PDB file of C-alpha atoms in Angstrom:
ATOM      1  CA  MET A   1      13.651  25.644 -17.272  1.00  0.00           C
ATOM      2  CA  VAL A   2      11.909  28.935 -17.852  1.00  0.00           C
ATOM      3  CA  SER A   3      12.802  30.769 -20.596  1.00  0.00           C
ATOM      4  CA  SER A   4      10.568  33.256 -20.350  1.00  0.00           C
ATOM      5  CA  PRO A   5      11.518  36.684 -20.518  1.00  0.00           C
ATOM      6  CA  HIS A   6       9.035  37.935 -18.924  1.00  0.00           C
ATOM      7  CA  GLU A   7       9.633  35.876 -16.044  1.00  0.00           C
ATOM      8  CA  ALA A   8      13.321  37.535 -15.518  1.00  0.00           C
ATOM      9  CA  MET A   9      12.333  40.879 -15.531  1.00  0.00           C
ATOM     10  CA  HIS A  10      10.835  40.688 -12.589  1.00  0.00           C
ATOM     11  CA  ARG A  11      11.685  37.697 -10.182  1.00  0.00           C
ATOM     12  CA  ILE A  12      15.314  39.402 -10.640  1.00  0.00           C
ATOM     13  CA  PHE A  13      13.704  41.095  -7.320  1.00  0.00           C
ATOM     14  CA  GLN A  14      12.625  38.953  -6.065  1.00  0.00           C
ATOM     15  CA  GLU A  15      17.007  37.480  -5.861  1.00  0.00           C
ATOM     16  CA  HIS A  16      18.142  40.933  -5.721  1.00  0.00           C
ATOM     17  CA  PRO A  17      15.354  43.036  -3.782  1.00  0.00           C
ATOM     18  CA  GLY A  18      17.700  45.819  -2.950  1.00  0.00           C
ATOM     19  CA  LEU A  19      17.881  46.364  -6.492  1.00  0.00           C
ATOM     20  CA  PHE A  20      15.703  48.419  -6.770  1.00  0.00           C
ATOM     21  CA  SER A  21      17.339  51.993  -4.684  1.00  0.00           C
ATOM     22  CA  ARG A  22      19.694  51.487  -8.371  1.00  0.00           C
ATOM     23  CA  VAL A  23      17.366  51.328 -10.447  1.00  0.00           C
ATOM     24  CA  SER A  24      15.408  54.265  -8.587  1.00  0.00           C
ATOM     25  CA  GLU A  25      18.243  56.738  -9.217  1.00  0.00           C
ATOM     26  CA  ILE A  26      18.678  55.726 -12.901  1.00  0.00           C
ATOM     27  CA  LEU A  27      15.221  57.044 -12.433  1.00  0.00           C
ATOM     28  CA  GLY A  28      14.956  59.917 -11.368  1.00  0.00           C
ATOM     29  CA  ILE A  29      13.810  59.489  -7.921  1.00  0.00           C
ATOM     30  CA  THR A  30      15.448  58.495  -4.272  1.00  0.00           C
ATOM     31  CA  ILE A  31      14.645  55.421  -2.696  1.00  0.00           C
ATOM     32  CA  SER A  32      17.013  53.764  -0.030  1.00  0.00           C
ATOM     33  CA  PRO A  33      18.332  51.095  -0.196  1.00  0.00           C
ATOM     34  CA  PRO A  34      16.514  48.667   2.168  1.00  0.00           C
ATOM     35  CA  VAL A  35      17.131  47.540   5.808  1.00  0.00           C
ATOM     36  CA  SER A  36      14.759  44.349   5.229  1.00  0.00           C
ATOM     37  CA  VAL A  37      12.534  42.892   2.728  1.00  0.00           C
ATOM     38  CA  THR A  38       9.168  40.492   2.121  1.00  0.00           C
ATOM     39  CA  VAL A  39       8.460  38.934  -0.421  1.00  0.00           C
ATOM     40  CA  MET A  40       4.087  39.238  -0.493  1.00  0.00           C
ATOM     41  CA  PRO A  41       1.786  37.469  -2.383  1.00  0.00           C
ATOM     42  CA  THR A  42       1.543  38.300  -5.211  1.00  0.00           C
ATOM     43  CA  ASP A  43      -2.121  37.393  -5.755  1.00  0.00           C
ATOM     44  CA  LEU A  44      -4.934  39.886  -5.232  1.00  0.00           C
ATOM     45  CA  THR A  45      -7.699  38.486  -6.308  1.00  0.00           C
ATOM     46  CA  GLU A  46     -11.406  39.486  -4.862  1.00  0.00           C
ATOM     47  CA  ASN A  47     -13.729  36.970  -3.403  1.00  0.00           C
ATOM     48  CA  ARG A  48     -16.009  37.613  -6.442  1.00  0.00           C
ATOM     49  CA  PRO A  49     -14.452  35.163  -9.058  1.00  0.00           C
ATOM     50  CA  LEU A  50     -11.979  38.209 -10.776  1.00  0.00           C
ATOM     51  CA  GLU A  51      -8.264  37.205 -10.362  1.00  0.00           C
ATOM     52  CA  ARG A  52      -5.646  39.539 -10.540  1.00  0.00           C
ATOM     53  CA  ARG A  53      -2.085  38.694  -9.976  1.00  0.00           C
ATOM     54  CA  VAL A  54       1.372  40.730  -9.662  1.00  0.00           C
ATOM     55  CA  ASP A  55       3.901  39.677 -11.429  1.00  0.00           C
ATOM     56  CA  THR A  56       5.627  40.633  -8.311  1.00  0.00           C
ATOM     57  CA  LEU A  57       5.183  42.222  -4.916  1.00  0.00           C
ATOM     58  CA  LEU A  58       7.817  43.112  -2.306  1.00  0.00           C
ATOM     59  CA  ARG A  59       7.594  45.078   1.281  1.00  0.00           C
ATOM     60  CA  LEU A  60      10.943  47.038   1.544  1.00  0.00           C
ATOM     61  CA  ASP A  61      11.490  48.847   4.798  1.00  0.00           C
ATOM     62  CA  THR A  62      14.396  51.201   4.706  1.00  0.00           C
ATOM     63  CA  GLU A  63      16.343  52.865   7.087  1.00  0.00           C
ATOM     64  CA  ASN A  64      15.452  56.769   5.998  1.00  0.00           C
ATOM     65  CA  ASP A  65      11.518  56.277   4.541  1.00  0.00           C
ATOM     66  CA  GLU A  66       8.694  55.064   5.625  1.00  0.00           C
ATOM     67  CA  PRO A  67       7.968  50.902   3.906  1.00  0.00           C
ATOM     68  CA  LEU A  68       6.029  50.964   0.820  1.00  0.00           C
ATOM     69  CA  LEU A  69       5.067  48.108  -1.313  1.00  0.00           C
ATOM     70  CA  LEU A  70       6.815  47.776  -4.594  1.00  0.00           C
ATOM     71  CA  ALA A  71       4.314  46.501  -7.905  1.00  0.00           C
ATOM     72  CA  ILE A  72       7.124  45.259 -10.510  1.00  0.00           C
ATOM     73  CA  GLU A  73       5.243  44.017 -14.044  1.00  0.00           C
ATOM     74  CA  ALA A  74       7.437  43.457 -16.730  1.00  0.00           C
ATOM     75  CA  GLN A  75       5.537  44.556 -19.899  1.00  0.00           C
ATOM     76  CA  GLY A  76       5.880  42.936 -23.171  1.00  0.00           C
ATOM     77  CA  LYS A  77       4.118  45.016 -25.667  1.00  0.00           C
ATOM     78  CA  LYS A  78       1.498  47.743 -25.650  1.00  0.00           C
ATOM     79  CA  ASP A  79      -1.633  47.295 -24.287  1.00  0.00           C
ATOM     80  CA  THR A  80      -4.434  49.541 -23.684  1.00  0.00           C
ATOM     81  CA  ASP A  81      -6.492  47.285 -21.170  1.00  0.00           C
ATOM     82  CA  LYS A  82      -3.223  47.230 -18.725  1.00  0.00           C
ATOM     83  CA  PRO A  83      -3.396  50.802 -16.962  1.00  0.00           C
ATOM     84  CA  ALA A  84      -6.629  50.266 -15.877  1.00  0.00           C
ATOM     85  CA  SER A  85      -5.539  46.917 -13.940  1.00  0.00           C
ATOM     86  CA  TRP A  86      -2.251  48.782 -12.857  1.00  0.00           C
ATOM     87  CA  ALA A  87      -4.829  51.215 -11.393  1.00  0.00           C
ATOM     88  CA  TYR A  88      -5.990  48.724  -9.543  1.00  0.00           C
ATOM     89  CA  TYR A  89      -3.330  46.629  -8.082  1.00  0.00           C
ATOM     90  CA  LEU A  90      -2.180  49.749  -6.699  1.00  0.00           C
ATOM     91  CA  SER A  91      -6.078  50.934  -5.707  1.00  0.00           C
ATOM     92  CA  TYR A  92      -6.208  47.621  -3.982  1.00  0.00           C
ATOM     93  CA  LEU A  93      -2.676  47.339  -1.954  1.00  0.00           C
ATOM     94  CA  TYR A  94      -3.172  50.558  -0.167  1.00  0.00           C
ATOM     95  CA  THR A  95      -6.545  49.651   0.893  1.00  0.00           C
ATOM     96  CA  LYS A  96      -5.159  46.152   1.884  1.00  0.00           C
ATOM     97  CA  TYR A  97      -2.322  46.534   3.357  1.00  0.00           C
ATOM     98  CA  ARG A  98      -2.409  51.035   4.066  1.00  0.00           C
ATOM     99  CA  LEU A  99       0.802  51.004   2.959  1.00  0.00           C
ATOM    100  CA  PRO A 100       2.187  53.688  -0.137  1.00  0.00           C
ATOM    101  CA  PRO A 101       2.614  51.533  -3.314  1.00  0.00           C
ATOM    102  CA  LEU A 102       5.213  51.893  -5.843  1.00  0.00           C
ATOM    103  CA  LEU A 103       4.379  50.680  -9.616  1.00  0.00           C
ATOM    104  CA  LEU A 104       7.472  49.397 -11.339  1.00  0.00           C
ATOM    105  CA  VAL A 105       7.080  48.161 -15.443  1.00  0.00           C
ATOM    106  CA  VAL A 106      10.270  46.088 -16.783  1.00  0.00           C
ATOM    107  CA  CYS A 107       9.987  46.245 -20.721  1.00  0.00           C
ATOM    108  CA  GLN A 108      12.782  45.417 -22.977  1.00  0.00           C
ATOM    109  CA  ASP A 109      11.121  47.003 -26.412  1.00  0.00           C
ATOM    110  CA  ARG A 110      11.573  51.252 -26.199  1.00  0.00           C
ATOM    111  CA  ALA A 111       8.292  51.360 -28.078  1.00  0.00           C
ATOM    112  CA  THR A 112       6.409  50.158 -25.022  1.00  0.00           C
ATOM    113  CA  ALA A 113       8.711  51.621 -22.469  1.00  0.00           C
ATOM    114  CA  GLU A 114       7.280  54.850 -23.499  1.00  0.00           C
ATOM    115  CA  TRP A 115       4.009  54.444 -23.643  1.00  0.00           C
ATOM    116  CA  ALA A 116       4.414  52.697 -20.039  1.00  0.00           C
ATOM    117  CA  SER A 117       6.164  55.423 -19.056  1.00  0.00           C
ATOM    118  CA  ARG A 118       3.013  57.752 -20.327  1.00  0.00           C
ATOM    119  CA  PRO A 119       1.043  59.177 -16.910  1.00  0.00           C
ATOM    120  CA  VAL A 120      -2.494  58.143 -17.337  1.00  0.00           C
ATOM    121  CA  PRO A 121      -5.898  60.052 -15.375  1.00  0.00           C
ATOM    122  CA  ILE A 122      -7.922  58.628 -14.276  1.00  0.00           C
ATOM    123  CA  GLY A 123     -11.498  61.362 -13.755  1.00  0.00           C
ATOM    124  CA  PRO A 124     -13.227  64.398 -15.604  1.00  0.00           C
ATOM    125  CA  ARG A 125     -10.521  66.532 -17.827  1.00  0.00           C
ATOM    126  CA  GLN A 126     -11.234  68.765 -16.049  1.00  0.00           C
ATOM    127  CA  TRP A 127      -9.990  67.790 -13.231  1.00  0.00           C
ATOM    128  CA  PRO A 128      -8.522  63.991 -13.048  1.00  0.00           C
ATOM    129  CA  ALA A 129      -9.327  62.347  -9.360  1.00  0.00           C
ATOM    130  CA  LEU A 130      -5.830  59.845  -9.902  1.00  0.00           C
ATOM    131  CA  THR A 131      -3.142  59.771 -12.224  1.00  0.00           C
ATOM    132  CA  LEU A 132      -1.270  56.688 -13.132  1.00  0.00           C
ATOM    133  CA  ARG A 133       2.795  57.341 -12.452  1.00  0.00           C
ATOM    134  CA  PRO A 134       4.361  54.063 -13.042  1.00  0.00           C
ATOM    135  CA  LEU A 135       8.268  53.699 -12.866  1.00  0.00           C
ATOM    136  CA  VAL A 136       9.515  52.144 -15.830  1.00  0.00           C
ATOM    137  CA  ALA A 137      13.306  50.784 -16.955  1.00  0.00           C
ATOM    138  CA  GLY A 138      13.293  49.660 -20.538  1.00  0.00           C
ATOM    139  CA  PRO A 139      16.248  49.784 -22.797  1.00  0.00           C
ATOM    140  CA  HIS A 140      15.505  53.902 -23.173  1.00  0.00           C
ATOM    141  CA  ASN A 141      17.241  54.843 -19.658  1.00  0.00           C
ATOM    142  CA  MET A 142      18.820  51.571 -18.018  1.00  0.00           C
ATOM    143  CA  PRO A 143      22.696  52.150 -19.217  1.00  0.00           C
ATOM    144  CA  VAL A 144      24.758  50.112 -21.354  1.00  0.00           C
ATOM    145  CA  ILE A 145      27.637  48.153 -19.777  1.00  0.00           C
ATOM    146  CA  THR A 146      30.068  47.029 -20.970  1.00  0.00           C
ATOM    147  CA  ASP A 147      33.021  48.358 -18.975  1.00  0.00           C
ATOM    148  CA  VAL A 148      34.167  44.177 -16.206  1.00  0.00           C
ATOM    149  CA  ALA A 149      34.967  46.802 -13.645  1.00  0.00           C
ATOM    150  CA  GLU A 150      31.856  48.920 -13.169  1.00  0.00           C
ATOM    151  CA  ALA A 151      29.607  45.192 -13.748  1.00  0.00           C
ATOM    152  CA  ARG A 152      31.076  43.650 -11.083  1.00  0.00           C
ATOM    153  CA  LYS A 153      30.254  46.899  -8.552  1.00  0.00           C
ATOM    154  CA  ASP A 154      26.989  45.557  -9.467  1.00  0.00           C
ATOM    155  CA  LEU A 155      26.031  42.351 -11.383  1.00  0.00           C
ATOM    156  CA  ALA A 156      22.608  42.397 -10.612  1.00  0.00           C
ATOM    157  CA  LEU A 157      22.168  45.390 -11.958  1.00  0.00           C
ATOM    158  CA  THR A 158      24.120  44.320 -14.983  1.00  0.00           C
ATOM    159  CA  THR A 159      21.784  41.374 -15.027  1.00  0.00           C
ATOM    160  CA  LEU A 160      18.642  43.315 -15.282  1.00  0.00           C
ATOM    161  CA  ALA A 161      20.595  45.893 -18.121  1.00  0.00           C
ATOM    162  CA  ALA A 162      21.258  42.995 -20.164  1.00  0.00           C
ATOM    163  CA  ILE A 163      17.282  41.681 -20.321  1.00  0.00           C
ATOM    164  CA  THR A 164      15.998  45.454 -21.339  1.00  0.00           C
ATOM    165  CA  HIS A 165      18.382  45.308 -23.973  1.00  0.00           C
ATOM    166  CA  ALA A 166      18.252  41.904 -25.585  1.00  0.00           C
ATOM    167  CA  ALA A 167      17.880  43.583 -29.092  1.00  0.00           C
ATOM    168  CA  ASP A 168      20.758  46.318 -28.546  1.00  0.00           C
ATOM    169  CA  PRO A 169      23.052  45.836 -31.785  1.00  0.00           C
ATOM    170  CA  ASP A 170      25.622  46.087 -28.782  1.00  0.00           C
ATOM    171  CA  ILE A 171      23.568  43.271 -26.873  1.00  0.00           C
ATOM    172  CA  GLY A 172      27.137  41.139 -27.940  1.00  0.00           C
ATOM    173  CA  ALA A 173      29.863  42.709 -25.842  1.00  0.00           C
ATOM    174  CA  ILE A 174      27.408  43.783 -22.752  1.00  0.00           C
ATOM    175  CA  LEU A 175      26.552  39.483 -22.682  1.00  0.00           C
ATOM    176  CA  LYS A 176      30.660  39.636 -22.747  1.00  0.00           C
ATOM    177  CA  THR A 177      31.032  41.633 -19.713  1.00  0.00           C
ATOM    178  CA  LEU A 178      28.870  39.763 -17.892  1.00  0.00           C
ATOM    179  CA  SER A 179      30.257  36.791 -17.981  1.00  0.00           C
ATOM    180  CA  THR A 180      34.088  37.684 -17.719  1.00  0.00           C
ATOM    181  CA  ALA A 181      32.577  39.969 -14.966  1.00  0.00           C
ATOM    182  CA  LEU A 182      31.077  36.863 -13.419  1.00  0.00           C
ATOM    183  CA  ARG A 183      33.722  34.259 -13.539  1.00  0.00           C
ATOM    184  CA  ASP A 184      34.895  35.196 -10.358  1.00  0.00           C
ATOM    185  CA  VAL A 185      32.156  35.126  -8.391  1.00  0.00           C
ATOM    186  CA  PRO A 186      30.850  32.178  -6.308  1.00  0.00           C
ATOM    187  CA  GLU A 187      28.034  29.667  -7.787  1.00  0.00           C
ATOM    188  CA  ILE A 188      25.526  30.884  -4.853  1.00  0.00           C
ATOM    189  CA  ILE A 189      25.654  34.499  -6.758  1.00  0.00           C
ATOM    190  CA  ALA A 190      26.130  33.652  -9.957  1.00  0.00           C
ATOM    191  CA  ASP A 191      24.319  30.979 -11.332  1.00  0.00           C
ATOM    192  CA  PRO A 192      20.704  32.414 -10.154  1.00  0.00           C
ATOM    193  CA  LEU A 193      22.592  35.313 -12.499  1.00  0.00           C
ATOM    194  CA  VAL A 194      23.805  33.035 -15.521  1.00  0.00           C
ATOM    195  CA  GLU A 195      19.684  31.540 -15.194  1.00  0.00           C
ATOM    196  CA  LEU A 196      17.632  34.667 -15.844  1.00  0.00           C
ATOM    197  CA  THR A 197      19.619  36.074 -18.232  1.00  0.00           C
ATOM    198  CA  ALA A 198      19.202  33.125 -19.960  1.00  0.00           C
ATOM    199  CA  GLN A 199      15.331  33.566 -18.823  1.00  0.00           C
ATOM    200  CA  GLY A 200      15.469  36.793 -19.903  1.00  0.00           C
ATOM    201  CA  LEU A 201      16.939  36.810 -23.775  1.00  0.00           C
ATOM    202  CA  GLY A 202      14.314  34.342 -24.373  1.00  0.00           C
ATOM    203  CA  ASN A 203      14.102  33.042 -27.794  1.00  0.00           C
ATOM    204  CA  ARG A 204      16.097  35.608 -29.642  1.00  0.00           C
ATOM    205  CA  PRO A 205      19.270  35.641 -30.972  1.00  0.00           C
ATOM    206  CA  ALA A 206      21.421  36.246 -28.338  1.00  0.00           C
ATOM    207  CA  ALA A 207      20.370  34.095 -26.073  1.00  0.00           C
ATOM    208  CA  GLN A 208      22.590  31.529 -28.424  1.00  0.00           C
ATOM    209  CA  GLN A 209      25.077  34.053 -27.565  1.00  0.00           C
ATOM    210  CA  TRP A 210      24.470  33.747 -24.112  1.00  0.00           C
ATOM    211  CA  ARG A 211      25.130  30.019 -24.396  1.00  0.00           C
ATOM    212  CA  ASN A 212      28.162  30.104 -25.498  1.00  0.00           C
ATOM    213  CA  LEU A 213      29.766  32.438 -23.445  1.00  0.00           C
ATOM    214  CA  VAL A 214      28.361  30.476 -20.652  1.00  0.00           C
ATOM    215  CA  ALA A 215      29.574  26.882 -22.741  1.00  0.00           C
ATOM    216  CA  VAL A 216      33.421  28.533 -22.532  1.00  0.00           C
ATOM    217  CA  ASP A 217      34.056  31.738 -20.015  1.00  0.00           C
ATOM    218  CA  LEU A 218      31.545  30.462 -17.111  1.00  0.00           C
ATOM    219  CA  SER A 219      32.664  26.251 -17.786  1.00  0.00           C
ATOM    220  CA  PHE A 220      33.240  25.356 -14.368  1.00  0.00           C
ATOM    221  CA  TYR A 221      29.311  26.106 -13.365  1.00  0.00           C
ATOM    222  CA  LYS A 222      27.148  23.495 -12.362  1.00  0.00           C
ATOM    223  CA  SER A 223      23.261  25.391 -12.718  1.00  0.00           C
ATOM    224  CA  PHE A 224      21.678  23.580 -14.974  1.00  0.00           C
ATOM    225  CA  MET A 225      21.934  25.560 -18.006  1.00  0.00           C
ATOM    226  CA  ALA A 226      25.055  25.457 -18.218  1.00  0.00           C
ATOM    227  CA  GLU A 227      25.371  21.671 -17.329  1.00  0.00           C
ATOM    228  CA  GLU A 228      22.408  21.779 -20.361  1.00  0.00           C
ATOM    229  CA  ILE A 229      24.644  24.178 -22.298  1.00  0.00           C
ATOM    230  CA  ARG A 230      27.880  22.368 -22.180  1.00  0.00           C
ATOM    231  CA  ASP A 231      26.374  18.327 -23.338  1.00  0.00           C
ATOM    232  CA  GLU A 232      24.967  20.563 -26.782  1.00  0.00           C
ATOM    233  CA  GLY A 233      28.444  21.848 -27.008  1.00  0.00           C
ATOM    234  CA  ARG A 234      29.760  17.774 -26.609  1.00  0.00           C
ATOM    235  CA  THR A 235      27.715  16.989 -28.675  1.00  0.00           C
ATOM    236  CA  GLU A 236      27.988  20.460 -31.840  1.00  0.00           C
ATOM    237  CA  GLY A 237      31.796  19.663 -30.571  1.00  0.00           C
ATOM    238  CA  ARG A 238      32.426  15.844 -31.658  1.00  0.00           C
ATOM    239  CA  THR A 239      30.128  16.294 -34.750  1.00  0.00           C
ATOM    240  CA  GLU A 240      31.366  18.772 -35.955  1.00  0.00           C
ATOM    241  CA  GLY A 241      34.954  16.940 -35.303  1.00  0.00           C
ATOM    242  CA  ARG A 242      34.460  14.194 -37.287  1.00  0.00           C
ATOM    243  CA  THR A 243      32.918  15.732 -39.836  1.00  0.00           C
ATOM    244  CA  GLU A 244      35.927  18.332 -40.128  1.00  0.00           C
ATOM    245  CA  GLY A 245      38.252  14.726 -40.783  1.00  0.00           C
ATOM    246  CA  ILE A 246      36.150  13.100 -43.275  1.00  0.00           C
ATOM    247  CA  ALA A 247      36.294  16.246 -45.132  1.00  0.00           C
ATOM    248  CA  GLN A 248      40.100  16.588 -45.310  1.00  0.00           C
ATOM    249  CA  GLY A 249      41.447  12.397 -45.665  1.00  0.00           C
ATOM    250  CA  ILE A 250      39.077  13.190 -49.095  1.00  0.00           C
ATOM    251  CA  LEU A 251      41.364  16.149 -49.756  1.00  0.00           C
ATOM    252  CA  LEU A 252      43.735  13.978 -48.974  1.00  0.00           C
ATOM    253  CA  PHE A 253      42.582  11.122 -51.417  1.00  0.00           C
ATOM    254  CA  LEU A 254      42.714  13.013 -54.520  1.00  0.00           C
ATOM    255  CA  ALA A 255      45.404  14.751 -53.942  1.00  0.00           C
ATOM    256  CA  ARG A 256      47.011  11.178 -53.087  1.00  0.00           C
ATOM    257  CA  ALA A 257      45.423  10.628 -57.119  1.00  0.00           C
ATOM    258  CA  GLY A 258      46.463  13.620 -58.265  1.00  0.00           C
ATOM    259  CA  VAL A 259      43.176  14.887 -58.981  1.00  0.00           C
ATOM    260  CA  ASP A 260      43.160  19.314 -59.228  1.00  0.00           C
ATOM    261  CA  VAL A 261      40.498  20.678 -56.800  1.00  0.00           C
ATOM    262  CA  PRO A 262      39.133  23.663 -57.748  1.00  0.00           C
ATOM    263  CA  ASP A 263      38.854  25.897 -55.260  1.00  0.00           C
ATOM    264  CA  GLU A 264      35.005  26.374 -55.194  1.00  0.00           C
ATOM    265  CA  ALA A 265      34.569  22.015 -54.817  1.00  0.00           C
ATOM    266  CA  ARG A 266      36.929  22.483 -51.817  1.00  0.00           C
ATOM    267  CA  GLU A 267      34.828  24.564 -49.747  1.00  0.00           C
ATOM    268  CA  ARG A 268      31.875  22.699 -50.761  1.00  0.00           C
ATOM    269  CA  ILE A 269      33.760  19.747 -49.286  1.00  0.00           C
ATOM    270  CA  THR A 270      35.640  21.445 -46.563  1.00  0.00           C
ATOM    271  CA  SER A 271      31.788  23.330 -45.625  1.00  0.00           C
ATOM    272  CA  CYS A 272      30.059  20.793 -45.552  1.00  0.00           C
ATOM    273  CA  GLY A 273      27.954  19.394 -42.422  1.00  0.00           C
ATOM    274  CA  ASP A 274      26.605  16.380 -42.648  1.00  0.00           C
ATOM    275  CA  LEU A 275      27.734  13.386 -42.030  1.00  0.00           C
ATOM    276  CA  ASP A 276      26.493  10.905 -44.245  1.00  0.00           C
ATOM    277  CA  THR A 277      26.848  13.500 -47.411  1.00  0.00           C
ATOM    278  CA  LEU A 278      30.577  13.390 -46.614  1.00  0.00           C
ATOM    279  CA  ASN A 279      31.049   9.752 -46.056  1.00  0.00           C
ATOM    280  CA  ARG A 280      29.003   8.738 -49.601  1.00  0.00           C
ATOM    281  CA  TRP A 281      31.810  11.675 -50.911  1.00  0.00           C
ATOM    282  CA  LEU A 282      34.755  10.108 -48.724  1.00  0.00           C
ATOM    283  CA  LEU A 283      34.082   6.534 -51.195  1.00  0.00           C
ATOM    284  CA  ARG A 284      34.097   7.718 -53.931  1.00  0.00           C
ATOM    285  CA  ALA A 285      37.673   9.701 -53.667  1.00  0.00           C
ATOM    286  CA  PRO A 286      39.726   7.273 -54.039  1.00  0.00           C
ATOM    287  CA  THR A 287      38.477   6.217 -58.211  1.00  0.00           C
ATOM    288  CA  ALA A 288      37.454  10.109 -58.449  1.00  0.00           C
ATOM    289  CA  ARG A 289      39.848  11.174 -61.916  1.00  0.00           C
ATOM    290  CA  SER A 290      38.450  14.513 -61.739  1.00  0.00           C
ATOM    291  CA  ALA A 291      36.405  16.301 -57.910  1.00  0.00           C
ATOM    292  CA  GLU A 292      32.995  17.045 -59.672  1.00  0.00           C
ATOM    293  CA  ASP A 293      33.322  12.330 -59.971  1.00  0.00           C
ATOM    294  CA  VAL A 294      32.987  13.185 -55.713  1.00  0.00           C
ATOM    295  CA  PHE A 295      29.941  15.118 -56.683  1.00  0.00           C
ATOM    296  CA  ALA A 296      28.159  12.638 -58.889  1.00  0.00           C
ATOM    297  CA  GLU A 297      25.347  11.775 -57.692  1.00  0.00           C
ATOM    298  CA  GLU A 298      24.458   8.168 -56.575  1.00  0.00           C
ATOM    299  CA  GLN A 299      23.898   5.989 -59.445  1.00  0.00           C
ATOM    300  CA  ALA A 300      20.378   4.293 -60.416  1.00  0.00           C
ATOM    301  CA  ALA A 301      19.908   0.819 -58.890  1.00  0.00           C
ATOM    302  CA  PRO A 302      20.397  -1.861 -61.586  1.00  0.00           C
ATOM    303  CA  GLN A 303      17.682  -3.041 -62.936  1.00  0.00           C
ATOM    304  CA  PRO A 304      17.850  -7.497 -62.861  1.00  0.00           C
ATOM    305  CA  GLU A 305      17.029  -8.880 -66.176  1.00  0.00           C
ATOM    306  CA  ARG A 306      14.293  -9.876 -67.181  1.00  0.00           C
ATOM    307  CA  ALA A 307      13.499 -13.942 -68.775  1.00  0.00           C
ATOM    308  CA  SER A 308      14.517 -14.378 -72.344  1.00  0.00           C
ATOM    309  CA  ARG A 309      12.831 -17.697 -72.881  1.00  0.00           C
ATOM    310  CA  THR A 310       9.663 -17.656 -73.567  1.00  0.00           C
ATOM    311  CA  THR A 311       7.019 -20.303 -71.703  1.00  0.00           C
ATOM    312  CA  PRO A 312       5.692 -22.863 -73.640  1.00  0.00           C
ATOM    313  CA  THR A 313       1.973 -23.176 -74.207  1.00  0.00           C
ATOM    314  CA  THR A 314      -0.511 -25.726 -73.539  1.00  0.00           C
ATOM    315  CA  PRO A 315      -2.200 -27.090 -76.386  1.00  0.00           C
ATOM    316  CA  THR A 316      -5.838 -27.290 -75.441  1.00  0.00           C
ATOM    317  CA  THR A 317      -7.689 -30.135 -76.269  1.00  0.00           C
ATOM    318  CA  PRO A 318     -10.945 -29.611 -78.627  1.00  0.00           C
ATOM    319  CA  THR A 319     -14.472 -31.102 -76.854  1.00  0.00           C
ATOM    320  CA  THR A 320     -16.463 -32.964 -78.305  1.00  0.00           C
ATOM    321  CA  PRO A 321     -19.718 -32.436 -76.976  1.00  0.00           C
ATOM    322  CA  THR A 322     -21.844 -35.231 -75.235  1.00  0.00           C
ATOM    323  CA  THR A 323     -25.094 -36.518 -76.937  1.00  0.00           C
TER     324      THR A 323
END
């Protein structure tokens, strides 16, 4: 499964192209909801061997406004080469399609988002011929949605907001809101959003929180990730159940033998998650006279006794020289 936040931050617009009209409102401009959307080729390579690809490219046709091309870039960190590439994308798209192009940059890092938001003048300082002005969606301007009713009004926006706030201290509450909002949603709608959220969180600690929420709140989903999570949960649950059972068995043996178990020893037993260690302790518990006996190191295997008898020496017969 692809787990790249980069993929999720632009692919969500392919899955939910109408999302951009809601995002544009948050970013301070008005783009009418599209009446039709065409996913365009992302290859902007010229005939010469110079490959340039935009992350996602959509053509948006609306009722009230002229059609436009929406280029979406997911940006993980500052890159001084990017503004030149972005300017090229927009110029190329305008030249090829003769439609007004618009660039949306999606970030998860506030510093990167603020960097990407800065206008970039292209040309002499006295008279810039062009000025690059991307729209930027990131943790600095996307809403923090922790109200389930609000989340249900726009699940795609809630998903994107969660992805852009992946490093937010309140990400646990944000993800819980999203998982709760997805409970009663048909799988055909919910499954892609579940997967996109997992991709968007990448390797951050919040990714495990999301996996746990999916396993509990969305246990009826049949998506690849949900099945994978439930398999992991079942394995972890079986292991955890076995360790708890063995720990209780050790304490029961000690209690029957009248052995006093200090709090520190009890904590050591109940918090141990290693089955091999617990099994060794369980074998020692019935004969232990103290809690410390349970934790005693393995006795060194006895060495085989060496033979005490002396091997007789065969007498040597002197050799008579030949004359």
